[in-house]
Tab-separated table of N, CA and C in Angstrom:
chain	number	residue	atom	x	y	z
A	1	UNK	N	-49.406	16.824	34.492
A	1	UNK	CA	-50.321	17.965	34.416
A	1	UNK	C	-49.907	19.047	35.394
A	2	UNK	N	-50.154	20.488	34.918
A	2	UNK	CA	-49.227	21.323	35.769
A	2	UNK	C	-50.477	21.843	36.460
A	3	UNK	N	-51.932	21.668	36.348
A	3	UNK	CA	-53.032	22.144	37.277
A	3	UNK	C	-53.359	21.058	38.405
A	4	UNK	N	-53.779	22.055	39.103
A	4	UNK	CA	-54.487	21.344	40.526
A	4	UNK	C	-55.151	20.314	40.283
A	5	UNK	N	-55.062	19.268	40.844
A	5	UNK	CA	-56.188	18.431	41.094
A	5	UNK	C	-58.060	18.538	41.037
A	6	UNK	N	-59.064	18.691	40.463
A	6	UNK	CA	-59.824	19.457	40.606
A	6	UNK	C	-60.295	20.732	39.921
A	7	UNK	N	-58.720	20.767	38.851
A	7	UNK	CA	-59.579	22.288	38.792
A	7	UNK	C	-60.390	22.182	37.545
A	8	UNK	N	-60.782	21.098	36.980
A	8	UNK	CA	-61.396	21.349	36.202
A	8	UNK	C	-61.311	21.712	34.590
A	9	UNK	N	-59.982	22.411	34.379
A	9	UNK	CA	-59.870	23.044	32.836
A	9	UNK	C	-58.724	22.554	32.617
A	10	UNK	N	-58.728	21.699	31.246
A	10	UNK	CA	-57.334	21.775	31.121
A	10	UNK	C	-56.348	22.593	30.713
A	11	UNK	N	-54.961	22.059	30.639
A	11	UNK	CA	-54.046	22.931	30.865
A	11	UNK	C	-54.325	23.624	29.514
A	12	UNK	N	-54.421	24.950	28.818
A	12	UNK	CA	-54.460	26.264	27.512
A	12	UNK	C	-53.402	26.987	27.848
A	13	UNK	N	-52.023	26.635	27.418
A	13	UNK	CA	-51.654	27.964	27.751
A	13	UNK	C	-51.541	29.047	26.790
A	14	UNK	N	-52.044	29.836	27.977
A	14	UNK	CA	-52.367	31.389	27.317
A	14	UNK	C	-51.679	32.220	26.548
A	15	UNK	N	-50.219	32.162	27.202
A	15	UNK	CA	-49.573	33.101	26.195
A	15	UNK	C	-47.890	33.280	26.784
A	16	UNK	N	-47.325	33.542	25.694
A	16	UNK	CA	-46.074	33.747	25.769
A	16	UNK	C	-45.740	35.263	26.544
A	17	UNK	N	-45.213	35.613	27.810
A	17	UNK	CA	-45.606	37.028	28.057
A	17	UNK	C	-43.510	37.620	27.685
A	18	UNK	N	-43.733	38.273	26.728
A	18	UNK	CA	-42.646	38.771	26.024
A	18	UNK	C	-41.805	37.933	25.458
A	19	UNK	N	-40.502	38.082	25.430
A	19	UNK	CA	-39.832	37.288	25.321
A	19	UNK	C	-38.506	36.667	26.120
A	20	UNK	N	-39.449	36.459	27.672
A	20	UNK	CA	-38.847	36.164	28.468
A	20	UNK	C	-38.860	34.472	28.754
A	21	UNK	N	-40.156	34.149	28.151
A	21	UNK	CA	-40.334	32.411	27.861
A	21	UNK	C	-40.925	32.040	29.128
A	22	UNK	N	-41.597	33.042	29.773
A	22	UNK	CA	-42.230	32.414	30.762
A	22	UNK	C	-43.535	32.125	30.465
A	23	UNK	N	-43.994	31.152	31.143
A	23	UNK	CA	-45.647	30.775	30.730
A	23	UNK	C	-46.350	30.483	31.623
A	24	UNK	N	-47.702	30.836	31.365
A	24	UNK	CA	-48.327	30.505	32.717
A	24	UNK	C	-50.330	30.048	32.005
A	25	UNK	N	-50.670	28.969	32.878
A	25	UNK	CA	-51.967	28.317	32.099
A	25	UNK	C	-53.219	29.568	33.292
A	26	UNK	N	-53.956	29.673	32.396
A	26	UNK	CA	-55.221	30.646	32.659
A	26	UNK	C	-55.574	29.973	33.745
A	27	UNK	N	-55.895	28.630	33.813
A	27	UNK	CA	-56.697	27.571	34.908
A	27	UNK	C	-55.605	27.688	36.268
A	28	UNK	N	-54.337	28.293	36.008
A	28	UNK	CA	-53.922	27.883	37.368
A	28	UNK	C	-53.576	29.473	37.613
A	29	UNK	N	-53.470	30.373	37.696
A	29	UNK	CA	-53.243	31.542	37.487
A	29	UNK	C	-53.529	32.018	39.024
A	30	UNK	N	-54.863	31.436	40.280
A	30	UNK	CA	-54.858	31.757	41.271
A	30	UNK	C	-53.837	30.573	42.027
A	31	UNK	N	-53.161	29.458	41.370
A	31	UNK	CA	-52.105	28.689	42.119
A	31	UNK	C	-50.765	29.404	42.519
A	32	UNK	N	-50.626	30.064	41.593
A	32	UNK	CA	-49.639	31.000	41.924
A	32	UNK	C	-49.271	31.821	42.525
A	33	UNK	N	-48.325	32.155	43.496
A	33	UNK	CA	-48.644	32.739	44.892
A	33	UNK	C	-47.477	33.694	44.553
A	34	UNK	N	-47.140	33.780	43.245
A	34	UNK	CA	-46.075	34.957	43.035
A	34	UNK	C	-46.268	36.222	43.039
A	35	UNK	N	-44.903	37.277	43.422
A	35	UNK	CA	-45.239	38.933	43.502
A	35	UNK	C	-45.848	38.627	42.059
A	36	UNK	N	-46.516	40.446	42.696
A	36	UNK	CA	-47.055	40.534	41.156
A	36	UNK	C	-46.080	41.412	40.373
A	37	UNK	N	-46.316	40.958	39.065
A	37	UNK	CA	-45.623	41.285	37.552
A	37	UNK	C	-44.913	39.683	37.852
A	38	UNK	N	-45.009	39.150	38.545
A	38	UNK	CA	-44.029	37.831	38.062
A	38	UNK	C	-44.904	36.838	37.430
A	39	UNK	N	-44.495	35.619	36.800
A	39	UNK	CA	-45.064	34.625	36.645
A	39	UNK	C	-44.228	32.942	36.425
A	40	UNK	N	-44.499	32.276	36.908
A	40	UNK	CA	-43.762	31.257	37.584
A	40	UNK	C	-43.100	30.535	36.265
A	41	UNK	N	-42.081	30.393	35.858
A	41	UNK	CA	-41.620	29.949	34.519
A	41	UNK	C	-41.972	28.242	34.835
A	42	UNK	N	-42.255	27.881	33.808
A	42	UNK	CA	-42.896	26.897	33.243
A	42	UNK	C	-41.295	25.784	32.675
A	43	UNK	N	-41.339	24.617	33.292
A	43	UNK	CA	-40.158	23.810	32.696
A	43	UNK	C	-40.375	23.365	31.414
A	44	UNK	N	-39.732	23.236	30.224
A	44	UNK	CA	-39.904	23.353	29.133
A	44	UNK	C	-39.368	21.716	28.949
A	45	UNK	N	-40.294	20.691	28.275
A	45	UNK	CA	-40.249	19.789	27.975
A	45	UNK	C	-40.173	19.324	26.513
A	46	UNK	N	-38.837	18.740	26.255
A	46	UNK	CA	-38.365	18.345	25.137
A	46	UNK	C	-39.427	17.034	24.344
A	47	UNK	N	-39.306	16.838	22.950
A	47	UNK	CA	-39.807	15.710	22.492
A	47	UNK	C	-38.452	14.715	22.249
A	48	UNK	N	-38.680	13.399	22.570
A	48	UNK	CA	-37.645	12.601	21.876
A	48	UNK	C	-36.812	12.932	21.003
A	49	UNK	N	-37.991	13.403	19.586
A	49	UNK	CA	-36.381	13.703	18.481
A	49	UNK	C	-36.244	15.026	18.945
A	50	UNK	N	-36.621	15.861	19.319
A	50	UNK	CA	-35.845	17.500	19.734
A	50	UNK	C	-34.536	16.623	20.616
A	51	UNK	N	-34.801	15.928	21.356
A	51	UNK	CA	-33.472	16.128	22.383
A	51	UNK	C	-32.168	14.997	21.246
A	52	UNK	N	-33.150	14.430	20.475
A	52	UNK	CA	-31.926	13.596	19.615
A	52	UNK	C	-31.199	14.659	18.191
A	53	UNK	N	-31.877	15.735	18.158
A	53	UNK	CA	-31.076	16.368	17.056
A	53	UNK	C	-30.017	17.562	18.277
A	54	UNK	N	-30.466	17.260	19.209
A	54	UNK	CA	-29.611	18.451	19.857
A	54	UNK	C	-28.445	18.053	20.757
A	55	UNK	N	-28.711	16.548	20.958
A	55	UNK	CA	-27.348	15.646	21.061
A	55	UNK	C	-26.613	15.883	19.813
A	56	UNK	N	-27.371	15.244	18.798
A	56	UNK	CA	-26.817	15.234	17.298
A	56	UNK	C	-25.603	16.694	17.166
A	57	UNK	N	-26.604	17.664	17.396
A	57	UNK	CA	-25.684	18.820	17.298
A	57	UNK	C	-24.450	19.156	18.486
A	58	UNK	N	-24.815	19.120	19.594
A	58	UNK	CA	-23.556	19.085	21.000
A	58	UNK	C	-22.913	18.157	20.073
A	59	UNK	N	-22.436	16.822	20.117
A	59	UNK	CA	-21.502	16.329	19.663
A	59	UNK	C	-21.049	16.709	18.589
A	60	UNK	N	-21.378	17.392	17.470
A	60	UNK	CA	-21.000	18.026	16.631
A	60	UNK	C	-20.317	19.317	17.042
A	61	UNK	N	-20.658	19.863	17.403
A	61	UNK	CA	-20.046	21.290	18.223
A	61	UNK	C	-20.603	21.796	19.390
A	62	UNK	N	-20.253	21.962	20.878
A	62	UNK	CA	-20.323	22.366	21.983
A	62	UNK	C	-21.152	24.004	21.984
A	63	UNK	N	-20.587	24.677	21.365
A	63	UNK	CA	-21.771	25.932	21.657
A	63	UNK	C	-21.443	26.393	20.181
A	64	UNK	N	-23.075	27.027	20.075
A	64	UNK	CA	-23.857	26.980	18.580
A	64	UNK	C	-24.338	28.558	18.972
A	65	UNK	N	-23.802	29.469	18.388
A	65	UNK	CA	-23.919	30.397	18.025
A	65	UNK	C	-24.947	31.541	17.076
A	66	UNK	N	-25.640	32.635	17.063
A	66	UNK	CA	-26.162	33.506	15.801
A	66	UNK	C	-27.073	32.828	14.799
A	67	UNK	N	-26.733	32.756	13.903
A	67	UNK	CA	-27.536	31.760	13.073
A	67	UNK	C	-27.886	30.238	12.748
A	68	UNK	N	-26.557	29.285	13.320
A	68	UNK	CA	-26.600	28.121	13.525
A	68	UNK	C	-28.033	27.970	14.997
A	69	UNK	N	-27.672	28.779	16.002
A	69	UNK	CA	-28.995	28.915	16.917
A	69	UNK	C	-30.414	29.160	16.164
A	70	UNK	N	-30.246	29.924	15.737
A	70	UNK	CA	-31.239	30.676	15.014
A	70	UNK	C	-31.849	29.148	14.343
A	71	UNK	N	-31.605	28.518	12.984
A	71	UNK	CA	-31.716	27.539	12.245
A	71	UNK	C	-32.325	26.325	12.918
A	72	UNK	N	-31.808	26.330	13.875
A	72	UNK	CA	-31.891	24.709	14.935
A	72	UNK	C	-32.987	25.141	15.452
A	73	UNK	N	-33.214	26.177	16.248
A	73	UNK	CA	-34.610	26.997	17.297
A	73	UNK	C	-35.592	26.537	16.113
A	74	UNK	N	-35.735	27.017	15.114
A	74	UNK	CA	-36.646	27.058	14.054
A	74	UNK	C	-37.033	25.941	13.392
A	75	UNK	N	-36.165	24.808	12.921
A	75	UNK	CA	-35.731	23.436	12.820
A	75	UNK	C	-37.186	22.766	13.643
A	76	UNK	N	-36.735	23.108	15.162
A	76	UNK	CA	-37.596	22.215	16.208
A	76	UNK	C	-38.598	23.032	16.887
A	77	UNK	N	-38.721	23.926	16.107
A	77	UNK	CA	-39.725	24.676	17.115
A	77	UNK	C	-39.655	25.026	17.937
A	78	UNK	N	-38.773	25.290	18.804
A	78	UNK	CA	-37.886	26.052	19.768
A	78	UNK	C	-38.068	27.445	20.190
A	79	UNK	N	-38.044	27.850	20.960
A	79	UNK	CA	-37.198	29.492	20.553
A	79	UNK	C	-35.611	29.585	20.551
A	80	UNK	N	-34.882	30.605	20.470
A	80	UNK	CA	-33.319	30.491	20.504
A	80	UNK	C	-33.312	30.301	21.837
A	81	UNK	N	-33.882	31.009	22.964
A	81	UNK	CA	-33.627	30.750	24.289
A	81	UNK	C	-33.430	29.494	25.095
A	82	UNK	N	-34.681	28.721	24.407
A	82	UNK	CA	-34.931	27.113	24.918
A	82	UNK	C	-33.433	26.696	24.458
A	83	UNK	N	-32.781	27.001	23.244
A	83	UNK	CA	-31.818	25.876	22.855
A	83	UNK	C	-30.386	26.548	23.264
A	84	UNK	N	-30.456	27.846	23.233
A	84	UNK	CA	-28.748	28.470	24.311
A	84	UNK	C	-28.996	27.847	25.677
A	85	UNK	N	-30.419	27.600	26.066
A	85	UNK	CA	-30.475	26.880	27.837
A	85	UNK	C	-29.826	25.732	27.638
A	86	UNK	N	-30.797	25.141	27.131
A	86	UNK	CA	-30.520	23.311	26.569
A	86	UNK	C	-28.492	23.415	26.173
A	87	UNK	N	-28.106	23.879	25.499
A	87	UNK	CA	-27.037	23.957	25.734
A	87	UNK	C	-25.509	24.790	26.825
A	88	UNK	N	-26.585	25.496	27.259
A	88	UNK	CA	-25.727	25.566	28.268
A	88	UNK	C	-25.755	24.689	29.437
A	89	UNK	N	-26.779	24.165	29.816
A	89	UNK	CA	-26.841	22.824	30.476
A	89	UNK	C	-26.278	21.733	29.766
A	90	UNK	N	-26.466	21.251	28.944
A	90	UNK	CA	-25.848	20.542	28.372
A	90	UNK	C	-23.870	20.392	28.284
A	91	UNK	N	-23.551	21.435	27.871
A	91	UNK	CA	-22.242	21.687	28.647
A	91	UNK	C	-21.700	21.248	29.769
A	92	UNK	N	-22.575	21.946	30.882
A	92	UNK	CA	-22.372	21.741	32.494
A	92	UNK	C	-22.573	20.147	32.744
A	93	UNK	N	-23.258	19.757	32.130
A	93	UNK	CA	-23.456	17.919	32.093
A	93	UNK	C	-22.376	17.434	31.661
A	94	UNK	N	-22.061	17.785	30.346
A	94	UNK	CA	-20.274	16.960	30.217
A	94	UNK	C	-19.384	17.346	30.855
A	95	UNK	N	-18.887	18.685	31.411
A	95	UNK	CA	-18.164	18.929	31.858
A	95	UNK	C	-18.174	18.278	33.544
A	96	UNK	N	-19.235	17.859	33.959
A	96	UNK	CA	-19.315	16.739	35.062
A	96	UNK	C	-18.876	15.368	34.508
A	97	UNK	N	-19.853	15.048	33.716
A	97	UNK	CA	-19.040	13.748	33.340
A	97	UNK	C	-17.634	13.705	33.081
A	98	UNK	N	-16.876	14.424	32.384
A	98	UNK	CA	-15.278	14.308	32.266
A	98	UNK	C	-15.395	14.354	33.168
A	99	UNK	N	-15.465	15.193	34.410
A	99	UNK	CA	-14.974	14.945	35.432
A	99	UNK	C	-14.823	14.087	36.427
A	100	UNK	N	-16.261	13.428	35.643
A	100	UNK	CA	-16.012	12.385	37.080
A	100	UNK	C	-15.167	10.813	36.490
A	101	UNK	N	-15.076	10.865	35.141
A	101	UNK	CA	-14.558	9.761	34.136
A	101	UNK	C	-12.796	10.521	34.907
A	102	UNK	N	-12.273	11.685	34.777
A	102	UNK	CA	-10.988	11.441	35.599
A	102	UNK	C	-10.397	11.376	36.469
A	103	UNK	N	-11.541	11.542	37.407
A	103	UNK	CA	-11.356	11.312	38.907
A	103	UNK	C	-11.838	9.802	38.845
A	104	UNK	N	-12.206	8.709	38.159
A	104	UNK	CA	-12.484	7.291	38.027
A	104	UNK	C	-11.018	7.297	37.473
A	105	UNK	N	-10.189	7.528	36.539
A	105	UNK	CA	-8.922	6.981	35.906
A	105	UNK	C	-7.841	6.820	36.928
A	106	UNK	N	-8.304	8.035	37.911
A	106	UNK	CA	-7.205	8.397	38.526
A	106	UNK	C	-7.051	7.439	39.705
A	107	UNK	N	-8.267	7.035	40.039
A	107	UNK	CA	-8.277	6.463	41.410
A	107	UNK	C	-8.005	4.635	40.775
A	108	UNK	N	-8.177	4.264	39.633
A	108	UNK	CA	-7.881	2.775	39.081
A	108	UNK	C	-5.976	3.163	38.953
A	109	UNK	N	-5.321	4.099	38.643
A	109	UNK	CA	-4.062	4.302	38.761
A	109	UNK	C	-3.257	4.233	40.733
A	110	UNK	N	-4.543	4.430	41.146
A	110	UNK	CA	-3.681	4.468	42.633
A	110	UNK	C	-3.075	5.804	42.805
C-alpha cells in the first residue's frame, strides 16, 4: 500500500497528469513533500502474465520499436512508455548478465 498508515482512504488513483506517467493517490497528496508542479512518480507494477509476454517478446527481439510498441502497450494495457522502460531495463539486465557469465568463463579458464 502506497498510503500512510492511518490514513484512512484507500489508495484511488486520481489521474494520469499528462503524459508523463506520473501518478499520484488523492489520500496521500499531503505525503508528498515535493516542489510544486512536481509529483512523485509512482513505481509501476507488472502482472505475472504482463512480465511473461514481455520476456516472451525480449527474447524474441531486444528493442521493439513504433508499432510493434504500440501493439504490445495495448495488448497489456500498458502505455508505450511503461514498455520502452521495461525494455530498456530489461536490456541493461542482460547486458549484466553476459557480463558477468564472461567474466565467470574467464576466470574457470585461469
Amino acid at each position: 500500500p502506497l498510503c500512510a498508515p492511518g490514513c484512512g482512504v484507500p489508495p484511488a488513483w486520481a489521474a494520469r497528469l499528462g503524459a508523463t506517467g506520473f501518478l499520484i493517490s488523492k489520500c496521500c497528496l499531503p505525503l508528498f513533500k515535493a516542489k510544486p508542479g512536481k509529483a512523485k512518480r509512482v513505481r509501476t507494477i507488472f502482472s505475472s502474465e504482463q512480465l511473461a509476454r514481455l520476456e516472451q517478446e525480449f527474447s524474441r527481439q531486444q528493442y521493439l520499436v513504433g508499432q510493434e510498441r504500440c501493439l504490445l502497450a495495448s495488448s497489456l494495457h500498458l502505455t508505450e512508455e511503461q514498455v520502452k522502460v521495461w525494455f530498456q531495463n530489461r536490456r541493461i539486465k542482460w547486458r549484466k548478465q553476459s557480463l558477468e557469465q564472461q567474466q565467470a568463463k574467464l576466470a574457470q579458464m585461469g
